[in-house]
mmCIF file of C-alpha atoms in Angstrom:
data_model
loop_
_atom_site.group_PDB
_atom_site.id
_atom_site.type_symbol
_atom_site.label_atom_id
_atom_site.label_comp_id
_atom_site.label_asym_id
_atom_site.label_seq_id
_atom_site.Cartn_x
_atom_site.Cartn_y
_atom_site.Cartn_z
ATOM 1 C CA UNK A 1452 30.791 5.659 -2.087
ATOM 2 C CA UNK A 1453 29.893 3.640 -5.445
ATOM 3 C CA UNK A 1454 32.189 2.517 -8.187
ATOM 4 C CA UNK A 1455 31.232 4.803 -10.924
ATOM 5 C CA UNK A 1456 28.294 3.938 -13.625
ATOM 6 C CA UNK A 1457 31.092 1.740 -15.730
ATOM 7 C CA UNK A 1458 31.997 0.154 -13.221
ATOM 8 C CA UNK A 1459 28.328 -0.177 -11.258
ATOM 9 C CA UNK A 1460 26.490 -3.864 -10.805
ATOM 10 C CA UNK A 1461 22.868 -3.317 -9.890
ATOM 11 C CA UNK A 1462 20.610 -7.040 -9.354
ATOM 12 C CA UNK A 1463 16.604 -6.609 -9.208
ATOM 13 C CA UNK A 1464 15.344 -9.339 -7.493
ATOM 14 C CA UNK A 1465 11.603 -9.507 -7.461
ATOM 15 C CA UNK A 1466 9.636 -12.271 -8.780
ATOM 16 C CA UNK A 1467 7.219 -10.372 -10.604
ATOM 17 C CA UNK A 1468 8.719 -6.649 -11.442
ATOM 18 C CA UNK A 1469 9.708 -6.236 -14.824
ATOM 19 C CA UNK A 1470 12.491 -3.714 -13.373
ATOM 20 C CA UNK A 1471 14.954 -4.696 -16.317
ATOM 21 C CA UNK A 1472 12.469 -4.198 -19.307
ATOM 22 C CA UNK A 1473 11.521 -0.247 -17.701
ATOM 23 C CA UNK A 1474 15.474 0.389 -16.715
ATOM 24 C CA UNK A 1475 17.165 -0.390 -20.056
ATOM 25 C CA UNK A 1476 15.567 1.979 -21.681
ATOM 26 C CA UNK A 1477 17.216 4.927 -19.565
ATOM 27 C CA UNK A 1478 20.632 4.426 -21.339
ATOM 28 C CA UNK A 1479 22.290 5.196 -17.892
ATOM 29 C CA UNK A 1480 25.966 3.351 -18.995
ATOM 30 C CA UNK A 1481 24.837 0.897 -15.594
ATOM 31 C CA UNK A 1482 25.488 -3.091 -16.161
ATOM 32 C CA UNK A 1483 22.345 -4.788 -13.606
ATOM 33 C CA UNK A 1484 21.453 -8.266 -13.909
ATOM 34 C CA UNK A 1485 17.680 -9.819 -12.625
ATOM 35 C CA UNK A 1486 16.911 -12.505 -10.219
ATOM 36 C CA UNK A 1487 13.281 -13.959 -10.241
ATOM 37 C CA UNK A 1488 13.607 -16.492 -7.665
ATOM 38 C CA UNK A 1489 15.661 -16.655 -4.246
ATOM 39 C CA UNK A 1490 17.964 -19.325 -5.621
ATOM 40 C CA UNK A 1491 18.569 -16.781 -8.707
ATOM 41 C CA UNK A 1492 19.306 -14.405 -6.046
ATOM 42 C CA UNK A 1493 22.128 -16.472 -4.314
ATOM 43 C CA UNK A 1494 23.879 -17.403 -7.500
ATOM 44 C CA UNK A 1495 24.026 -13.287 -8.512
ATOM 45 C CA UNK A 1496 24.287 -11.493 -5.546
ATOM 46 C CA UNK A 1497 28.067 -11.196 -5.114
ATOM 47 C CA UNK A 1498 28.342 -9.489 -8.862
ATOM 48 C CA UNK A 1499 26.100 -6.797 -7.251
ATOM 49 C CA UNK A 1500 26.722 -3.286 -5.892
ATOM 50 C CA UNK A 1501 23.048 -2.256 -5.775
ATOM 51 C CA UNK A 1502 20.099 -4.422 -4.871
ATOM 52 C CA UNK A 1503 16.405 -3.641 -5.262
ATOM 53 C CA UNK A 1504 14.084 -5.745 -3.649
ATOM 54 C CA UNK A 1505 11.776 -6.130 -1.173
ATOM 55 C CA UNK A 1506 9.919 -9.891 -0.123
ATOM 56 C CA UNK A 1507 13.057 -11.537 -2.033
ATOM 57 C CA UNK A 1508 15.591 -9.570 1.250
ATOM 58 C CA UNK A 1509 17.005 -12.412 3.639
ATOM 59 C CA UNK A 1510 19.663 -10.916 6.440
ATOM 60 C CA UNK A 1511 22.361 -13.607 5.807
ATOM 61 C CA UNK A 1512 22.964 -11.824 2.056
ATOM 62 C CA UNK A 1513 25.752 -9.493 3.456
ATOM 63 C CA UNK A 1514 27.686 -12.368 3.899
ATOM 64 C CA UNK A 1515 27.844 -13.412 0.478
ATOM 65 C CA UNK A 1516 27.639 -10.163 -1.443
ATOM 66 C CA UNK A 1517 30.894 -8.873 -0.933
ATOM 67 C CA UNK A 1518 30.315 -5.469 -3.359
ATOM 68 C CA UNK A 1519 26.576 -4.811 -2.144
ATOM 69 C CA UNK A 1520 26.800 -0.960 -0.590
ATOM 70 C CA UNK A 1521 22.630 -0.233 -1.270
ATOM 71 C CA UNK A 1522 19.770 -1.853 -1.064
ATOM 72 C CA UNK A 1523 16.622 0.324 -2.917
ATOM 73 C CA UNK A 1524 14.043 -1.376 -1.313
ATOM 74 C CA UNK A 1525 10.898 -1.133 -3.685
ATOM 75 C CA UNK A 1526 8.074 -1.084 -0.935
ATOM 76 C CA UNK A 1527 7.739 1.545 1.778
ATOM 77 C CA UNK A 1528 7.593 -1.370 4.475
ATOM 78 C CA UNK A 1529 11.285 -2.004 5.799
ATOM 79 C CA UNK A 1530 10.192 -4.644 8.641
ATOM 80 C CA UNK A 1531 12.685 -7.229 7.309
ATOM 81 C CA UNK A 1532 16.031 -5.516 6.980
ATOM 82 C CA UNK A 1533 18.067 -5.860 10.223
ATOM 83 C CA UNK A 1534 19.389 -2.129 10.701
ATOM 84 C CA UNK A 1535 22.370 -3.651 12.470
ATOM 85 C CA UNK A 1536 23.103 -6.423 10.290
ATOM 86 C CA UNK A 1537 23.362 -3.582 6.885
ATOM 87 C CA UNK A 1538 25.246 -1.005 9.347
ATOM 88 C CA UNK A 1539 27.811 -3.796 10.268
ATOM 89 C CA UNK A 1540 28.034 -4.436 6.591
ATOM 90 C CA UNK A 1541 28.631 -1.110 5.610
ATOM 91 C CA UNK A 1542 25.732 -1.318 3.426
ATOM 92 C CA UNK A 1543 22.836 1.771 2.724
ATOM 93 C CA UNK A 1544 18.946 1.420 2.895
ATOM 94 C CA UNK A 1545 16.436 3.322 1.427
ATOM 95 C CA UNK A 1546 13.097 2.650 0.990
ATOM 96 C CA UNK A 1547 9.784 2.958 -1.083
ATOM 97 C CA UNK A 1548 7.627 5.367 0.576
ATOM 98 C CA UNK A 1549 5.890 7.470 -1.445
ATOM 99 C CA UNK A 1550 6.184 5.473 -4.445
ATOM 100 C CA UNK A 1551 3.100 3.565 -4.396
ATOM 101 C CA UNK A 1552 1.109 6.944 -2.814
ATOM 102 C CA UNK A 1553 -1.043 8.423 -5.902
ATOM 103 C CA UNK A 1554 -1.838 4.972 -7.028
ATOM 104 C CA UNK A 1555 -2.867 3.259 -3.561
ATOM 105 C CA UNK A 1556 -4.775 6.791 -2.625
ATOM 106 C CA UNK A 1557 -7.178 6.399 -5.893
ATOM 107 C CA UNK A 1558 -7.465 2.563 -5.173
ATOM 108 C CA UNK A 1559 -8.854 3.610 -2.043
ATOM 109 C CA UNK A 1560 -11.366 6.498 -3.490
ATOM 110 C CA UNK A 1561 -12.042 3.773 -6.493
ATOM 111 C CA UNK A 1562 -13.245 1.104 -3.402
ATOM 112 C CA UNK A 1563 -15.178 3.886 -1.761
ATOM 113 C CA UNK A 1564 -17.153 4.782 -5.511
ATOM 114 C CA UNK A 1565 -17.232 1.088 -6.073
ATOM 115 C CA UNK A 1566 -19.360 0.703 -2.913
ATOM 116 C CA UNK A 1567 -21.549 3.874 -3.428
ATOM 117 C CA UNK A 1568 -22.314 2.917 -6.725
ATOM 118 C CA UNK A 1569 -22.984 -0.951 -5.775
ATOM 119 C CA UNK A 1570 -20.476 -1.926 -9.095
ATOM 120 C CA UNK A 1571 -19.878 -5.400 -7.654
ATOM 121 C CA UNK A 1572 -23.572 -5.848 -7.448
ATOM 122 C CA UNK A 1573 -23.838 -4.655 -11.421
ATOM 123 C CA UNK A 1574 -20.679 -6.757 -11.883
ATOM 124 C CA UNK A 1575 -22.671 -9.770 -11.108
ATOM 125 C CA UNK A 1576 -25.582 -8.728 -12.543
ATOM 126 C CA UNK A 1577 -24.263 -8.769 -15.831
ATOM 127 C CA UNK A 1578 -22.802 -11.814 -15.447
ATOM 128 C CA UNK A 1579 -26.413 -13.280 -15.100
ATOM 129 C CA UNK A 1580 -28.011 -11.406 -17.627
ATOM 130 C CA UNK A 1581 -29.676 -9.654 -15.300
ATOM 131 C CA UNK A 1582 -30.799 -6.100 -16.149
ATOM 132 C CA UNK A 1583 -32.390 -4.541 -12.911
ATOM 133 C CA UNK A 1584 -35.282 -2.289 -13.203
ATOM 134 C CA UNK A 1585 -35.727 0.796 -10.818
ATOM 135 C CA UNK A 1586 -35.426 0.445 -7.570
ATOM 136 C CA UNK A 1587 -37.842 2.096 -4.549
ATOM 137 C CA UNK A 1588 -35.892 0.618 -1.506
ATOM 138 C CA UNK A 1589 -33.420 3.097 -0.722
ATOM 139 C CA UNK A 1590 -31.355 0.735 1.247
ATOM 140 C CA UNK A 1591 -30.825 -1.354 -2.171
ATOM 141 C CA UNK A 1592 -29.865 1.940 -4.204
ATOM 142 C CA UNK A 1593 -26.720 3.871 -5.839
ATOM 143 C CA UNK A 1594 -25.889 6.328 -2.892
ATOM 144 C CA UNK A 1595 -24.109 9.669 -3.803
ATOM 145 C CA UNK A 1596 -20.449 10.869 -2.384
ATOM 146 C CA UNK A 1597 -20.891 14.681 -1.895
ATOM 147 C CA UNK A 1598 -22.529 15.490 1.656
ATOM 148 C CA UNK A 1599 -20.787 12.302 3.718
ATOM 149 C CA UNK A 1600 -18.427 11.754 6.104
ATOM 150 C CA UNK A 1601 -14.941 10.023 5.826
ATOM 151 C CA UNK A 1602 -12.729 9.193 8.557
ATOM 152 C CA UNK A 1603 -9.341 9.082 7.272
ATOM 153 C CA UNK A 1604 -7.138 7.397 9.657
ATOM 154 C CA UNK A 1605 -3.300 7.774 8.830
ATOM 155 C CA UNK A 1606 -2.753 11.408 6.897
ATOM 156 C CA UNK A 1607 0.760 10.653 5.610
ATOM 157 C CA UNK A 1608 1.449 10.623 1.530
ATOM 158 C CA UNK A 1609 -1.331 8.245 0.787
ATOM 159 C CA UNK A 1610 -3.832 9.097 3.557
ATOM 160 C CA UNK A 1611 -3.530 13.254 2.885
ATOM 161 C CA UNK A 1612 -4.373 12.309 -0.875
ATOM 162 C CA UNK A 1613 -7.420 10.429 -0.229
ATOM 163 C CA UNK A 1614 -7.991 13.867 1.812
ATOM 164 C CA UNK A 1615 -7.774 15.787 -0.929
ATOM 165 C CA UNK A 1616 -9.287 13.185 -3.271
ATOM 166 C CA UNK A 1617 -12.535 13.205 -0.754
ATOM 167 C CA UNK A 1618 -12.917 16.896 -0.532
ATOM 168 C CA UNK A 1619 -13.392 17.267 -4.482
ATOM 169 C CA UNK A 1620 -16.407 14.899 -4.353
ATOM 170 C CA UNK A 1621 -17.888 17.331 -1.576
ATOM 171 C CA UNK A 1622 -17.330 14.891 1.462
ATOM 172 C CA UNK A 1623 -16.661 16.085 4.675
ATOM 173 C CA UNK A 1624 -12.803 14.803 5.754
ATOM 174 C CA UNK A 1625 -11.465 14.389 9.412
ATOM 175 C CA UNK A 1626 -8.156 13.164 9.513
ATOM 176 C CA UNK A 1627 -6.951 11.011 12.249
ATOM 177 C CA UNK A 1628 -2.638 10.948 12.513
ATOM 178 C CA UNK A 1629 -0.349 10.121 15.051
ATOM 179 C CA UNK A 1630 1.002 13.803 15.290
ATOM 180 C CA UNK A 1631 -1.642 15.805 14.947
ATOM 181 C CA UNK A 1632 0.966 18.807 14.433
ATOM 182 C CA UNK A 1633 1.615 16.997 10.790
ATOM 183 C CA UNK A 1634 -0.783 18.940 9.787
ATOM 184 C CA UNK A 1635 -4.642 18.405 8.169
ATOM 185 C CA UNK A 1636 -3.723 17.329 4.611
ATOM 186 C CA UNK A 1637 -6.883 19.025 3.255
ATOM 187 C CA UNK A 1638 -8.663 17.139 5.744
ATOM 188 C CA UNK A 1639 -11.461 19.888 7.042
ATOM 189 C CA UNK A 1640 -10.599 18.481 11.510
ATOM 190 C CA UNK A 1641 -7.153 16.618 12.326
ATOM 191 C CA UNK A 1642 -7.401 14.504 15.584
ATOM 192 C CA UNK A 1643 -5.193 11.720 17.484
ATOM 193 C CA UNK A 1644 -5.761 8.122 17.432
ATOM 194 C CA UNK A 1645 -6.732 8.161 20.706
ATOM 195 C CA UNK A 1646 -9.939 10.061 19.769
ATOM 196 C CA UNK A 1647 -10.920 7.844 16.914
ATOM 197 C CA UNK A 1648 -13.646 5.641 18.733
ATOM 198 C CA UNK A 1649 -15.283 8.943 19.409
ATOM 199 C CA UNK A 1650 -14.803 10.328 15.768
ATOM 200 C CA UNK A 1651 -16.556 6.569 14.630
ATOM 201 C CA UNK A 1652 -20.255 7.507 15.332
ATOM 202 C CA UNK A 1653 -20.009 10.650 12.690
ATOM 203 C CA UNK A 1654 -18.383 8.119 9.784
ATOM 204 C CA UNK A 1655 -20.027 7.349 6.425
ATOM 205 C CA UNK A 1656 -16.843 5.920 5.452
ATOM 206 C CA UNK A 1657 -14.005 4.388 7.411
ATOM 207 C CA UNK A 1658 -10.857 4.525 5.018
ATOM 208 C CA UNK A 1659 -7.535 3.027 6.862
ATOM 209 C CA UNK A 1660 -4.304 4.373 5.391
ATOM 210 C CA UNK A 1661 -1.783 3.733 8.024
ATOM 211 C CA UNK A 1662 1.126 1.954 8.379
ATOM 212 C CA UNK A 1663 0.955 -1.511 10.880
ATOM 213 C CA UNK A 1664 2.632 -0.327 14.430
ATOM 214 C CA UNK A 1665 2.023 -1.859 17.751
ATOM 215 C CA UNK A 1666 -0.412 1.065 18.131
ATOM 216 C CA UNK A 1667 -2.592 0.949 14.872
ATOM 217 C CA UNK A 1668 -2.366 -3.135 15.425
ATOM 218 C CA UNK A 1669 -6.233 -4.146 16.108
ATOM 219 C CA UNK A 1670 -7.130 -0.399 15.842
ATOM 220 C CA UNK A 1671 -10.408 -1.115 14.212
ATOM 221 C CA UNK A 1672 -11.683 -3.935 17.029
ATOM 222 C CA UNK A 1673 -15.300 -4.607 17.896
ATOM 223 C CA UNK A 1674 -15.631 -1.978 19.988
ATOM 224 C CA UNK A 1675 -14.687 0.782 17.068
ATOM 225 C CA UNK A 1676 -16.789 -1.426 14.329
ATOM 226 C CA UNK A 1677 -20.125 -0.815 16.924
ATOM 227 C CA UNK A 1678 -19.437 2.684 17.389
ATOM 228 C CA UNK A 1679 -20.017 3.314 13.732
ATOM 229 C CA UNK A 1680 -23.315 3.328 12.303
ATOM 230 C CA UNK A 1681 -25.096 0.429 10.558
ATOM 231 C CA UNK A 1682 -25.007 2.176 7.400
ATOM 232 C CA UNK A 1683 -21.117 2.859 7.694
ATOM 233 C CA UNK A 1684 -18.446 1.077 5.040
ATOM 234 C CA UNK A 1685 -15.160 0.301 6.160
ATOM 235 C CA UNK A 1686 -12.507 0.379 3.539
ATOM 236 C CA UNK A 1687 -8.416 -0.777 4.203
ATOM 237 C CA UNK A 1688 -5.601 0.252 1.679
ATOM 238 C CA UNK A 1689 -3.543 0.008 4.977
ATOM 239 C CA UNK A 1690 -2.729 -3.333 6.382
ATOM 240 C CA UNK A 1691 -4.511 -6.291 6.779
ATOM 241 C CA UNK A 1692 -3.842 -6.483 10.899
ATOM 242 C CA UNK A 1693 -4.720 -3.190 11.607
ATOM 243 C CA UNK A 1694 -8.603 -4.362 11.704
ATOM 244 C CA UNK A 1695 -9.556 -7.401 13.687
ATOM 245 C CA UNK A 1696 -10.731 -9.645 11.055
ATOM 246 C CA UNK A 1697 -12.993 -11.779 12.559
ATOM 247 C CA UNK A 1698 -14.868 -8.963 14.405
ATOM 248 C CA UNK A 1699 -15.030 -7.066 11.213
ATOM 249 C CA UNK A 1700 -16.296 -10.361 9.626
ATOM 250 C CA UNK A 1701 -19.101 -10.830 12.658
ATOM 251 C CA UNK A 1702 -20.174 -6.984 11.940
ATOM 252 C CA UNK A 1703 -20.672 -7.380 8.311
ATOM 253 C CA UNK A 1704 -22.862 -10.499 8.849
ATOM 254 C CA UNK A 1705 -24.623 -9.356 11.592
ATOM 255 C CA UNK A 1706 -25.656 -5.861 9.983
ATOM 256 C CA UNK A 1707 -23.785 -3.678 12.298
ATOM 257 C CA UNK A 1708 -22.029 -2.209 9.137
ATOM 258 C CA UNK A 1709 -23.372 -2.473 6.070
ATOM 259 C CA UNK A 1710 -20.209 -3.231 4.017
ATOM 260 C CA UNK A 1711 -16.470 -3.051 3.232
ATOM 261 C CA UNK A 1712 -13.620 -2.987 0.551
ATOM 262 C CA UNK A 1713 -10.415 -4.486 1.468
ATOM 263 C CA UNK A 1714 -7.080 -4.613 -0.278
ATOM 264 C CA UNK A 1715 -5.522 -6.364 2.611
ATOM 265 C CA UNK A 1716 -6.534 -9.071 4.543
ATOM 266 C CA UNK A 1717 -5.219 -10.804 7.912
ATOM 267 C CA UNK A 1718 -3.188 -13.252 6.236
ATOM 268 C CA UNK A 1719 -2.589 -13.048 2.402
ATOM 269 C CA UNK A 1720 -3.336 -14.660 0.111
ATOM 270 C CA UNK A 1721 -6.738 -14.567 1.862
ATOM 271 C CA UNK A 1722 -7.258 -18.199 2.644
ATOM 272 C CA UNK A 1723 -9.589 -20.138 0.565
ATOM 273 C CA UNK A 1724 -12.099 -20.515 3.990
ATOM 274 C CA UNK A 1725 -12.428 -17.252 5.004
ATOM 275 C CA UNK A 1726 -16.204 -15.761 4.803
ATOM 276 C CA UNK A 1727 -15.118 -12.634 3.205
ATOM 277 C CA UNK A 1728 -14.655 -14.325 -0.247
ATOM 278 C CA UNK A 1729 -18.354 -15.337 -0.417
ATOM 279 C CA UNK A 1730 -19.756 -11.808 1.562
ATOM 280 C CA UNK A 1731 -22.080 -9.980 -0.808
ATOM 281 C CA UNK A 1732 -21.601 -6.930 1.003
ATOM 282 C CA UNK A 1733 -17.377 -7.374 0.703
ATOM 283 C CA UNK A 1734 -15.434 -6.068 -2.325
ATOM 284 C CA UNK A 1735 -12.051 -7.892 -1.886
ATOM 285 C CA UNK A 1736 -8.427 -6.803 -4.069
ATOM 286 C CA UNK A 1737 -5.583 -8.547 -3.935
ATOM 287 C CA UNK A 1738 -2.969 -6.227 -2.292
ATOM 288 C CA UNK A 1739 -2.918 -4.660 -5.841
ATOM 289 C CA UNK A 1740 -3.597 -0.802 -4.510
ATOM 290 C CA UNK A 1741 -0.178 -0.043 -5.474
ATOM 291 C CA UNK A 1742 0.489 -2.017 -8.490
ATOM 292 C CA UNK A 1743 0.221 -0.139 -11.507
ATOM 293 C CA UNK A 1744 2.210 0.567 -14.439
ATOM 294 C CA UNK A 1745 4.186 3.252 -13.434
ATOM 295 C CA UNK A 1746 5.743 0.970 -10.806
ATOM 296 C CA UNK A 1747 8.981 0.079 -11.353
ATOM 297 C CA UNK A 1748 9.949 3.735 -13.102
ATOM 298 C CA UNK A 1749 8.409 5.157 -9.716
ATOM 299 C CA UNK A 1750 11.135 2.760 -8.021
ATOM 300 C CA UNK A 1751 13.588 3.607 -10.706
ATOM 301 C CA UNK A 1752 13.424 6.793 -10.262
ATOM 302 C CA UNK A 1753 14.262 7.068 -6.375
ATOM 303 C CA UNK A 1754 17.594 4.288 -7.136
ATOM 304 C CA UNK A 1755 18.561 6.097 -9.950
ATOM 305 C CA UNK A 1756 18.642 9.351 -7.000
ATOM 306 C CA UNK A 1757 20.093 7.654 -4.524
ATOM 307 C CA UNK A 1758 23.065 6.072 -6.767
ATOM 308 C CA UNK A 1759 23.818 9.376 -8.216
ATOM 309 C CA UNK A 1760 24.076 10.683 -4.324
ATOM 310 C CA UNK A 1761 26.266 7.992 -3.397
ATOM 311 C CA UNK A 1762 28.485 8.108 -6.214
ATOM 312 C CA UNK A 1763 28.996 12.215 -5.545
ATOM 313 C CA UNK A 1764 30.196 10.939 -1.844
ATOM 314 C CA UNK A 1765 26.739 12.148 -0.191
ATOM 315 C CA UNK A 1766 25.522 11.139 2.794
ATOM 316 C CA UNK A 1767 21.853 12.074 3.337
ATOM 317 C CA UNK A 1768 19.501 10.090 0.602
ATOM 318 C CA UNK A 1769 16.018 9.911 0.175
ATOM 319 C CA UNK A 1770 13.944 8.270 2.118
ATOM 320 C CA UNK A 1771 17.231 6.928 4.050
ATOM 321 C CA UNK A 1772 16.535 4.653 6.986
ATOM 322 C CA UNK A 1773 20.240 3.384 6.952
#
């Protein structure tokens, strides 16, 4: 159980976040301090009760935060708390999911129009004063949403919103999910991973929405990237790993695809040699699908939940993982 709001310490430690600046303004009677480096983080820790972080976590904090009972993390991805380590600690978890979901789903529908509507190419365009006249090559011209095919692969929060998203531009949706009993999402067929090379040949668009497991790691190798069909776009909101970036890189250059749109990459920051940055037929984000600026009162809102559950003495909060 938490000390009550008087009495309540909460530290956000992100290097970027303006967490502070969007929690003020809620009046809620609780004291939190901010910590914009790791050596910030050491020196306030031990005044905290809450934490909310994510990249800043290291598993050797229990130690010297003596009052820390929950950690809000802000991202969905939980990889680097040690379950055991918080449990032995006494301390709580919770984490992001669903936060980022509405604004990484459009992203992903935003990369897809993007593509169809060759922006990038206009993007440069303008840039060289070029104004291009009409053009008779199909190949080189804005394409059209309603009528094609997206596979959807991952159908949780985000993934069933780019679904939905799809559907009201006319596109045919099938879903690929771990469980197909989840459910469709809006999707119009629901299969299993293990059918997705099979489901590759009918894409227009490959959109990846789900999360990095030992399963989805590589999903989208060379042999799924030459199952799809030369005029097939590949677009990743998910993580960078789940695609094999060097045959995805080979593909693009060699035709077998005609393009992608990546908000993840391998290893990020993508590194200064890699092809993709100088690909014509690449649109490249910086991990920035989920940044927007309803961000941190998306994340306030689930801490401000989850406090006001621990503080009645409840067990069960959302999106608990410890």
């Amino acid at each position: 159980m938490l000390p009550p709001s008087d009495q309540l310490t909460v530290c956000f430690a992100h290097v970027a976040y303006r967490f502070g600046d969007r929690f003020a303004p809620r009046n809620t009677g609780i004291r939190f301090i901010e910590a914009r480096s790791r050596d910030e983080l050491d020196a306030t820790i031990a005044q905290a009760d809450v934490l909310v972080c994510s990249g800043m976590w290291r598993n050797d904090l229990p130690t010297i935060a003596p009052r820390l009972r929950f950690v809000q993390s802000c991202s969905a991805g939980t990889d680097q708390y040690d379950r055991e380590v918080l449990k032995a600690a006494g301390i709580r978890l919770a984490s992001g999911q669903g936060i980022n979901a509405n604004a990484v789903s459009e992203h992903a529908v935003a990369l897809m129009l993007a593509l169809l509507r060759r922006i990038p190419e206009a993007r440069d365009n303008q840039a060289k004063r070029i104004w291009r006249g009409m053009q008779g090559d199909f190949a080189k011209r804005e394409d059209e949403a309603g009528g094609k095919t997206v596979v959807v692969v991952g159908l949780g929060r985000i993934g069933g919103r780019i679904a939905r998203l799809c559907k009201a531009f006319g596109m045919k949706v099938i879903g690929v999910r771990q469980n197909v009993a989840g459910g469709a999402e809006g999707a119009d067929e629901v299969h299993s991973f293990r059918d997705l090379k099979g489901l590759l040949p009918r894409a227009d668009f490959l959109i990846l929405a789900c999360p990095l497991t030992e399963e989805t790691r590589g999903l989208v190798d060379a042999g799924a990237l030459a199952a799809m069909k030369p005029t097939a776009q590949v677009i990743n909101v998910a993580r960078g790993r789940v695609v094999d970036e060097p045959a995805l890189i080979a593909a693009l250059q060699a035709g077998r695809i005609v393009g992608a749109a990546l908000d993840v990459t391998a290893d990020e920051p993508l590194p200064p040699d890699s092809p993709l940055w100088a690909m014509p037929n690449v649109l490249v984000t910086p991990h920035t699908g989920g940044e927007t600026h309803m961000y941190e009162d998306n994340v306030l809102d689930f801490m401000v939940e989850n406090i006001a559950r621990l503080q009645r003495g409840e067990s069960a909060l959302v999106n608990q993982i410890v």
